[in-house]
Short mmCIF file of C-alpha atoms in Angstrom, two decimals:
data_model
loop_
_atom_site.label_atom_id
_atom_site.label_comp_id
_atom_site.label_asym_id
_atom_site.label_seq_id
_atom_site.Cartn_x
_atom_site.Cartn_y
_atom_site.Cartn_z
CA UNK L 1 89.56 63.16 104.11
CA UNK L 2 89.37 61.15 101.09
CA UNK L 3 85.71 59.35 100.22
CA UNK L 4 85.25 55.72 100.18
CA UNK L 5 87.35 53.51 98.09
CA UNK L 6 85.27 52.54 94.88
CA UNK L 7 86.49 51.17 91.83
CA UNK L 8 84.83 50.07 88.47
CA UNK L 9 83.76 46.48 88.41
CA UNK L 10 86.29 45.98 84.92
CA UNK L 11 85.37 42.98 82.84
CA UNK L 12 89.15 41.30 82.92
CA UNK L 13 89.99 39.85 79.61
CA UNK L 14 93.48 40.61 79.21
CA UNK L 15 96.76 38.26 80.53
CA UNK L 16 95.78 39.25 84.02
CA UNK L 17 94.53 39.47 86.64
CA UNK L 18 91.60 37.50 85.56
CA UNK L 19 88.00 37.81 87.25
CA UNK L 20 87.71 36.51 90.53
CA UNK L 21 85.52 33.89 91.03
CA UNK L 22 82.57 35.23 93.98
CA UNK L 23 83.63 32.76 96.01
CA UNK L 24 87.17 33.19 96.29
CA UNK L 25 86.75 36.80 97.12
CA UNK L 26 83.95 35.84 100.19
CA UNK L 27 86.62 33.83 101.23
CA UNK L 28 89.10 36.71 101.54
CA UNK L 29 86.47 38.34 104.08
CA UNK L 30 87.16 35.12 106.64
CA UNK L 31 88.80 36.16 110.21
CA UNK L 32 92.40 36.25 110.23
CA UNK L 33 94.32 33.94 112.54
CA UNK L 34 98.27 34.03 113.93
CA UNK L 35 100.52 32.44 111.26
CA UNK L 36 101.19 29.78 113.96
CA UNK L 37 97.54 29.06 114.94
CA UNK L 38 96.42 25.64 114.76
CA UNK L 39 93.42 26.19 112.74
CA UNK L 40 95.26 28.26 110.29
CA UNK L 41 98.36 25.62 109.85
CA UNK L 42 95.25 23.07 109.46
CA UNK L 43 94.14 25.63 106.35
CA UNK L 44 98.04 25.71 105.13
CA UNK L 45 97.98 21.61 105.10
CA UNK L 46 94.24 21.35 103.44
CA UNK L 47 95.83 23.78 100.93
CA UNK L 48 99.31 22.55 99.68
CA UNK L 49 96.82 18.81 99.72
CA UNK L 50 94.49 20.38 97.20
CA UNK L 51 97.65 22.38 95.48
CA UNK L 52 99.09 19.20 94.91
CA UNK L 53 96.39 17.79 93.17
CA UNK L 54 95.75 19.99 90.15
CA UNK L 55 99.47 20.09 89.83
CA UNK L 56 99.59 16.49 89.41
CA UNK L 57 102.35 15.69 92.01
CA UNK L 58 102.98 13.61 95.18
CA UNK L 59 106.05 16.15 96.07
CA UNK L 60 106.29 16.90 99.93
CA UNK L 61 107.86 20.29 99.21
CA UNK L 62 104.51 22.05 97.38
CA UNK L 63 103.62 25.09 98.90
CA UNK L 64 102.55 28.96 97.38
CA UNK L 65 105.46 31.32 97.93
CA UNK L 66 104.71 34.88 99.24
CA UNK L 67 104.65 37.15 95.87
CA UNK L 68 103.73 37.00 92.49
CA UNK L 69 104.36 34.44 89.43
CA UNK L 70 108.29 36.40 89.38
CA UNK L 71 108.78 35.33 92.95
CA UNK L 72 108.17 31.86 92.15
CA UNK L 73 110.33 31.94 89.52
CA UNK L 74 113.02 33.90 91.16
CA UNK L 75 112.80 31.18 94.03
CA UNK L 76 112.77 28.12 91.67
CA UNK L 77 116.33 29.68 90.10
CA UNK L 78 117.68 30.94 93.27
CA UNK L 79 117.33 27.22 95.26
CA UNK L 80 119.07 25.19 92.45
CA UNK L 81 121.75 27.45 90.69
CA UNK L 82 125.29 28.25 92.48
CA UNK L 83 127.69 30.21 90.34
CA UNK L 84 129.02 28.62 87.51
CA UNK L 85 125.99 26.57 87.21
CA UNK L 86 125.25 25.34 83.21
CA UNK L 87 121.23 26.68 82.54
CA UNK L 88 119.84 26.09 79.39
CA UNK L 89 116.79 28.68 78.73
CA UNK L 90 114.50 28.09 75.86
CA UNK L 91 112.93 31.59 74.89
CA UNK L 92 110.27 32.13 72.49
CA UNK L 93 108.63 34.97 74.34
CA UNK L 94 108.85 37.39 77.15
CA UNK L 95 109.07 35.62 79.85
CA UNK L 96 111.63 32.83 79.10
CA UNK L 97 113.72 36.05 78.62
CA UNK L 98 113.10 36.59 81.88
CA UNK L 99 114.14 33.19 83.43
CA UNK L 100 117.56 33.59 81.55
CA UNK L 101 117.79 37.29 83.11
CA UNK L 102 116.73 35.57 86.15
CA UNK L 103 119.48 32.87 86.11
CA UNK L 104 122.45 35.08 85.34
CA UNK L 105 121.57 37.09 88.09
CA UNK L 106 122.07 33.90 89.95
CA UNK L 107 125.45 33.50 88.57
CA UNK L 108 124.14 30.79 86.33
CA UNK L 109 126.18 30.51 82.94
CA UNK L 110 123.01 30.75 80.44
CA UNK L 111 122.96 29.21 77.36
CA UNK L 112 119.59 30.80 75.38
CA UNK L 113 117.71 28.55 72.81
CA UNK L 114 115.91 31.12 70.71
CA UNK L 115 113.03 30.28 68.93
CA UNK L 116 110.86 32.93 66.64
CA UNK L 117 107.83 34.97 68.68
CA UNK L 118 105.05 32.83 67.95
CA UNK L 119 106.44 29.45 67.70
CA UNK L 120 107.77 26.38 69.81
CA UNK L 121 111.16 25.79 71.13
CA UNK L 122 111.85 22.57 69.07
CA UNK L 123 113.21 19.37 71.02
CA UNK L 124 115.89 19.40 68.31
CA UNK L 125 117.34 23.11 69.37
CA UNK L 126 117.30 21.62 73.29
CA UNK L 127 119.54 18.25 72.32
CA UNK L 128 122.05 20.22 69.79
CA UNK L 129 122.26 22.85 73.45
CA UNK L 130 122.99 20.14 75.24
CA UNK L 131 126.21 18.60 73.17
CA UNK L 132 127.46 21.81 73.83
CA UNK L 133 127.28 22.23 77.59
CA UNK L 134 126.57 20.05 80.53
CA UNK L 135 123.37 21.48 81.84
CA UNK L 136 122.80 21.19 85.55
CA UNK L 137 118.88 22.53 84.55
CA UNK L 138 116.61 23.06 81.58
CA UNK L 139 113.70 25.61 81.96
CA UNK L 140 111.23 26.52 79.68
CA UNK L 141 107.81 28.37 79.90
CA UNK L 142 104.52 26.13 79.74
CA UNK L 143 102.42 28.98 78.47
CA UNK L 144 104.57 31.90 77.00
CA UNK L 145 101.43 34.51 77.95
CA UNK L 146 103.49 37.06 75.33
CA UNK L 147 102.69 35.12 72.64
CA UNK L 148 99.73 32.72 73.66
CA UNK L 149 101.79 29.69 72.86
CA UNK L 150 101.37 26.26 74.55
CA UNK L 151 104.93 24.52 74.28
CA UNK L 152 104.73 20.88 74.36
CA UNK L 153 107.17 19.52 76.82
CA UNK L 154 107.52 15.58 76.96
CA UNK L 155 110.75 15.67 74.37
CA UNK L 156 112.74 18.12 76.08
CA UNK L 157 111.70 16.75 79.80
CA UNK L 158 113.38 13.12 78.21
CA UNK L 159 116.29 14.96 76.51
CA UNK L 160 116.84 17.06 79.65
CA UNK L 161 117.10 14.36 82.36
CA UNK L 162 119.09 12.14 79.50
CA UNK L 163 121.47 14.67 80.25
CA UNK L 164 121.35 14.76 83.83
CA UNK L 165 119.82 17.95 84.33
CA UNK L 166 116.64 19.09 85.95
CA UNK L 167 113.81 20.39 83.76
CA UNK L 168 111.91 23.53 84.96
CA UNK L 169 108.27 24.83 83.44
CA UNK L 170 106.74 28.31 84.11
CA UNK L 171 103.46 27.25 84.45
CA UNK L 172 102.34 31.10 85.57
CA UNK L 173 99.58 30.87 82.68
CA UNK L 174 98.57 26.84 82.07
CA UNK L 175 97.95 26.22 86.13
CA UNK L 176 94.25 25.37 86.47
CA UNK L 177 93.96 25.88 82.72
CA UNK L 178 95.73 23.16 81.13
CA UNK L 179 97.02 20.00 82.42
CA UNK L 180 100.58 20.41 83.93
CA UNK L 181 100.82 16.75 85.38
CA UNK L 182 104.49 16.91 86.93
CA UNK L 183 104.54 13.67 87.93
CA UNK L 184 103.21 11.78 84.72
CA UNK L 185 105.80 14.29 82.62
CA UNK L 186 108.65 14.56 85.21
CA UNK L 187 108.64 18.07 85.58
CA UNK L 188 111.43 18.65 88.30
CA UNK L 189 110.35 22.61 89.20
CA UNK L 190 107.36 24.68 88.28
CA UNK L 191 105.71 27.53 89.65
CA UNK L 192 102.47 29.25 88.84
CA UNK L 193 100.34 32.76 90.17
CA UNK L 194 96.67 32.18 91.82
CA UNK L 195 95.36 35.96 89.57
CA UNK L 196 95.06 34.19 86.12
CA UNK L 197 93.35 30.33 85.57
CA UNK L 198 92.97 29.51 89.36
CA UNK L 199 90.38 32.70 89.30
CA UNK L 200 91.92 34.31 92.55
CA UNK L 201 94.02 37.97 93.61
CA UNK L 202 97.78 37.83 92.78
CA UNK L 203 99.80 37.84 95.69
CA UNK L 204 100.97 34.25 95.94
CA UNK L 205 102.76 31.98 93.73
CA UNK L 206 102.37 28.19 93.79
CA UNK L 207 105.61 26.26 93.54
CA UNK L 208 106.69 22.77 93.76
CA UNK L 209 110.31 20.76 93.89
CA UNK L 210 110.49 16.93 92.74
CA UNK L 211 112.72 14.73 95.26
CA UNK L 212 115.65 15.21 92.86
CA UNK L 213 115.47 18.82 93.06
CA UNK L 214 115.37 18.75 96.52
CA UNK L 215 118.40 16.47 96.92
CA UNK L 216 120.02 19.24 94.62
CA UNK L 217 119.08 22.14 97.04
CA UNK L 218 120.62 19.84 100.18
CA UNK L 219 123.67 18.98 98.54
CA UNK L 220 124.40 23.06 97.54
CA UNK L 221 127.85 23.71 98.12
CA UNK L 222 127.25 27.45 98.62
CA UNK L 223 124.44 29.26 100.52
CA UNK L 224 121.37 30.03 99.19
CA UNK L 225 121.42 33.67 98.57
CA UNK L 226 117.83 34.77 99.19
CA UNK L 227 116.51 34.74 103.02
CA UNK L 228 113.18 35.06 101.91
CA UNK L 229 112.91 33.00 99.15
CA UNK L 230 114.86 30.05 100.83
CA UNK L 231 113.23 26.65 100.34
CA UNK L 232 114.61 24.58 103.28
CA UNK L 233 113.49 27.22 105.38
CA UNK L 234 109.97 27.61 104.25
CA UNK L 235 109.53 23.93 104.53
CA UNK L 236 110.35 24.15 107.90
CA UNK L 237 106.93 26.38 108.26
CA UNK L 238 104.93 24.81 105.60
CA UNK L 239 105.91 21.10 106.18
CA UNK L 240 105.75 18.72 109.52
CA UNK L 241 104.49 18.25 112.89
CA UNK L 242 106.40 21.31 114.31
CA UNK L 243 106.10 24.58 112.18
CA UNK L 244 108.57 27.37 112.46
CA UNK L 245 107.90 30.85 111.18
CA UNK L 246 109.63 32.22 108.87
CA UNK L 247 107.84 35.28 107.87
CA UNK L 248 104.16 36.74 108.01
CA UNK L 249 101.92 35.05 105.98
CA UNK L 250 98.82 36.64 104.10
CA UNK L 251 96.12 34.68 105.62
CA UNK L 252 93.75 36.33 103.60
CA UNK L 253 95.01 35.44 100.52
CA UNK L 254 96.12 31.69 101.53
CA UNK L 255 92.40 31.27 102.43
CA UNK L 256 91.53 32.50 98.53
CA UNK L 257 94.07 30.24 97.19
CA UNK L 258 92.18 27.08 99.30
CA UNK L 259 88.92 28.14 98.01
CA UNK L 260 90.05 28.52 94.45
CA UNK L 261 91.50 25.49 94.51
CA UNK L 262 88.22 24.19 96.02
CA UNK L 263 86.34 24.92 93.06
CA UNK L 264 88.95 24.03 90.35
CA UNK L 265 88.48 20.13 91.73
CA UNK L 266 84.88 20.69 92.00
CA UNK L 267 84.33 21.42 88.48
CA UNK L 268 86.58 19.05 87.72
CA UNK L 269 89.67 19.59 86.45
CA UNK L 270 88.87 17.70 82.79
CA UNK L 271 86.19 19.56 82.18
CA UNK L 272 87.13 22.48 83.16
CA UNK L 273 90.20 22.34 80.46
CA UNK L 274 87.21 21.10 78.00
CA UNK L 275 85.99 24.53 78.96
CA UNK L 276 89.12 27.18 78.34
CA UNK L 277 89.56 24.98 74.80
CA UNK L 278 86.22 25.13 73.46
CA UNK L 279 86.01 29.12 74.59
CA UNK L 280 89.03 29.78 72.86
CA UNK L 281 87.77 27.77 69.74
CA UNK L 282 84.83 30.15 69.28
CA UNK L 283 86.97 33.03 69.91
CA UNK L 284 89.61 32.49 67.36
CA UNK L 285 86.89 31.44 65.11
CA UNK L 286 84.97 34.89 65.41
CA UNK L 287 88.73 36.45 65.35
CA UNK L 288 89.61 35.31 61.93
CA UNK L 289 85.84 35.84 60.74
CA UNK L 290 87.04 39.52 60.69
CA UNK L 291 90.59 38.95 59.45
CA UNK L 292 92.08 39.23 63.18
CA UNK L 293 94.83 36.58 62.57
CA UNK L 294 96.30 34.76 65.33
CA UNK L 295 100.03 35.31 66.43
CA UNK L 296 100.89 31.65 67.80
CA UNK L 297 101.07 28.94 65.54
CA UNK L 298 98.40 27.05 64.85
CA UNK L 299 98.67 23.43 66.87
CA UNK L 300 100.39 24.69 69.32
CA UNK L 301 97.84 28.29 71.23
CA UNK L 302 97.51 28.13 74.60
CA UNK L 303 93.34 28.49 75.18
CA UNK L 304 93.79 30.07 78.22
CA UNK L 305 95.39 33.47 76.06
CA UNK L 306 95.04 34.58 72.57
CA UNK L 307 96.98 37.19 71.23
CA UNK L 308 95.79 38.56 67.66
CA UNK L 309 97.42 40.63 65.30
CA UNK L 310 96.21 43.60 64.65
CA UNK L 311 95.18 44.84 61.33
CA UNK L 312 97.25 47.50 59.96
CA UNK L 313 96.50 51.48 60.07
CA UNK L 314 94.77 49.95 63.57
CA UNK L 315 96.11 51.82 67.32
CA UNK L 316 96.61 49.37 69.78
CA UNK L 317 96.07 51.91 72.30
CA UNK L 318 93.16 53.90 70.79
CA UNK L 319 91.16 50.02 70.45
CA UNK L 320 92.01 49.28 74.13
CA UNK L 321 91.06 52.54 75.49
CA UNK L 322 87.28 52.69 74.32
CA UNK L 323 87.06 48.96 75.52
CA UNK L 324 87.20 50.68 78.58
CA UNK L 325 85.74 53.75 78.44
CA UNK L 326 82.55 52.50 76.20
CA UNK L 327 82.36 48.41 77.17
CA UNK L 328 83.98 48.59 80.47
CA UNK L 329 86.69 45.40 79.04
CA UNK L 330 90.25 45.58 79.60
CA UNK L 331 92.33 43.46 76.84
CA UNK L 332 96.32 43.28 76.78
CA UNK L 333 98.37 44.96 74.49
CA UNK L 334 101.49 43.34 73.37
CA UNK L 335 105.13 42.72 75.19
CA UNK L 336 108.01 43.18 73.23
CA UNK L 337 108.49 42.98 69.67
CA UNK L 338 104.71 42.01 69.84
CA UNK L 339 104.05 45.98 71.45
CA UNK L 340 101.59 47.79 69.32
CA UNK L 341 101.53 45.09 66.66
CA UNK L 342 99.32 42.53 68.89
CA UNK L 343 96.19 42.00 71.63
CA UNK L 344 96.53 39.64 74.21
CA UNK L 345 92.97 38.22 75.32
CA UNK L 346 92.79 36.14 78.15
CA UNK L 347 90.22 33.77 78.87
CA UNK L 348 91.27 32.29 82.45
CA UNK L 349 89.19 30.53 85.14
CA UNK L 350 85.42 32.33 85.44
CA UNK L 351 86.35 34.20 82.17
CA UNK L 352 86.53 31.62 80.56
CA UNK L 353 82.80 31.83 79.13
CA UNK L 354 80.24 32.08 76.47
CA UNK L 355 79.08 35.65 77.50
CA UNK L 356 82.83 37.20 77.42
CA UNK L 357 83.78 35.82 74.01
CA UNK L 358 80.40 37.05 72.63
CA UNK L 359 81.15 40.52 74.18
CA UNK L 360 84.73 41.08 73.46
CA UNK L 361 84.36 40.00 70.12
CA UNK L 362 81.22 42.37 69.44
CA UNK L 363 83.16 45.22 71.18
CA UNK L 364 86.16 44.97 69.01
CA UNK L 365 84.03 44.47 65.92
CA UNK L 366 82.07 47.71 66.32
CA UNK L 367 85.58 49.58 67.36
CA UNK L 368 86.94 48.60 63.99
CA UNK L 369 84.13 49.70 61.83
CA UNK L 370 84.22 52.94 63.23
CA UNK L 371 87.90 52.97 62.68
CA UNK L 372 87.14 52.43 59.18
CA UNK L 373 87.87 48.67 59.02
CA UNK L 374 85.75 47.08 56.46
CA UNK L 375 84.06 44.21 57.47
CA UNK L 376 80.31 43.59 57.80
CA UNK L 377 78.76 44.05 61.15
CA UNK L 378 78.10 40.66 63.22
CA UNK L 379 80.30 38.71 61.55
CA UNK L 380 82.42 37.67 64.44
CA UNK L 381 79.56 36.72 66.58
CA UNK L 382 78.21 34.79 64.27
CA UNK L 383 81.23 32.69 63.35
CA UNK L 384 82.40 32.40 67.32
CA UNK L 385 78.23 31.30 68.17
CA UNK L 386 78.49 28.29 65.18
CA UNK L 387 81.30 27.24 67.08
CA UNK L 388 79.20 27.43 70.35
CA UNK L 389 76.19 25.52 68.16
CA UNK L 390 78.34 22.39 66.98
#
């Protein structure tokens, strides 16, 4: 017989899961209903309302698909490309990598705009694509949560529909962290996770079609090829006066995506991206006091992640191992060509505060100075707490 289930109460710092909010995981202790009961379908509609929201859209088809951030974006490839289909994949990280890996496993004829680790996909590199194929879609990730960049999107939305394509934004890392505003930008597709900025478990993926994409996904001429992952039928259990199942939803964790989305609009959803920017001021700030430089370019860092380089003659894995065993903090290592040269830190939803960046910070400063880095003790605290000060 094995004993109770207990786990360490980690301090979550690295690209996720984040720490859930208290809240969200009361709310995961609430009854569970039939995935046809009135009260739950009432929870499903008060949900994809408040979803819709802090997305920034007036879309009918918004609803969280069953799985992680990947299942979203498996489902937002899978319901618009048919074989043959021109995709034009900006990558600048490890996950728009994945979208074109994604795509040609769709059948999807990929054309990959490569941009250095670290940097922006330029509007420029998008247009020049463009003259060269007749894309039917445009995808690029939001927040590349490799690298900690925060790609700026207006210029390619504008050069992607002056072509006649959809655009599509992996918004797995900015969701509740950054603004995404489909509407005001004209994002076509995006998906998101609830485990990072939206402070909940992983387990569902939050994903939303404009009316053009939609048309698209009627007017297919060949079946969608995932059952599961099939938008026209999930709308018939998500959308409307008569619901019809399609699989077995986790009620449990659609009632901790309505609570987390509860307290995103209670906080406000301005000041709560106030909050993630000025966090991640103070922790780059304290970063660089110690000569921890880093990796995205500057103008252009997501606050919701940070990666740093780290300092040469510096393990990755010996650093994030006693953040464990003597702090108790998990950090990311790097994905890769960023593996064992970079740490991801990820300040997302309730981690997003003070008390983490003051910790982390300390933590890694005392790991390096028994390591044999030389840099005086306190120094990142104190730069990251003027920050905090001004």
């Amino acid at each position: 017989m094995q004993s109770e289930l207990r786990v360490p109460p980690r301090i979550l710092l690295g690209p996720g899961p984040t720490i859930a909010n208290p809240r969200v995981l009361k709310a995961m202790t609430t009854p569970m209903l039939g995935y046809l009961d009135n009260d739950f379908v009432k929870v499903m509609d008060e949900t994809v309302d408040m979803l819709r929201q802090v997305y920034g859209t007036n879309n009918t088809l918004t609803f969280p698909i069953s799985g992680t951030g990947t299942a979203g974006m498996e489902a937002a490839l899978t319901n618009i490309i048919e074989p043959d289909d021109a995709v034009i994949v900006g990558i600048n990280g490890y996950f728009g990598g994945r979208i074109a890996d994604i795509a040609e496993r769709c059948g999807a004829v990929v054309t990959s705009v490569n941009a250095e680790w670290g940097q922006i996909i330029e509007p420029e590199q998008i247009a020049n694509a463009c003259k060269k194929v007749t894309p039917k879609l445009v995808a690029v990730v939001h927040g590349e949560t490799s690298t900690g960049i925060l790609q700026p999107l207006e210029d390619i939305i504008e050069i992607a529909h002056d072509n006649g394509a959809l655009f599509l934004a992996d918004c797995v890392t900015s969701l509740g962290g950054q603004p995404v505003e489909l509407d005001k930008r004209g994002i076509d597709i995006a998906y998101s996770c609830t485990q990072k900025c939206l402070a909940g478990p992983p387990g569902l993926s939050p994903i939303s079609f404009s009316d053009q994409a939609v048309e698209v996904i009627q007017n297919r001429k060949s079946k969608i090829q995932s059952f599961y992952l099939n938008a026209t039928l999930l709308a018939e259990y998500w959308m409307g006066d008569t619901r019809k199942y399609h699989h077995t939803l986790s009620m449990t964790l659609v009632y901790a995506l309505h609570e987390a989305l509860r307290i995103v609009i209670e906080e406000g959803e301005s000041a709560r991206y106030q909050r993630h920017e000025r966090n991640a001021r103070a922790l780059i700030a304290g970063a660089k006091a110690i000569g921890l430089q880093p990796a995205a370019a500057e103008n252009y860092r997501a606050p919701m992640l940070t990666t740093l380089r780290i300092p040469e003659g510096i393990d990755d894995v010996t650093v994030r191992k006693r953040l464990i065993q003597d702090y108790n903090i998990e950090i990311g290592g790097g994905l890769g060509i960023f593996a064992g040269k970079a740490w991801r830190i990820g300040l997302m939803g309730d981690a997003a505060n003070e008390q983490n960046v003051l910790l982390v910070l300390n933590a890694i400063e005392k790991l390096l100075i028994e390591l044999g880095y030389n840099v005086d003790s306190g120094t990142a605290v104190s730069a990251a707490a003027t920050v905090y000060q001004n």
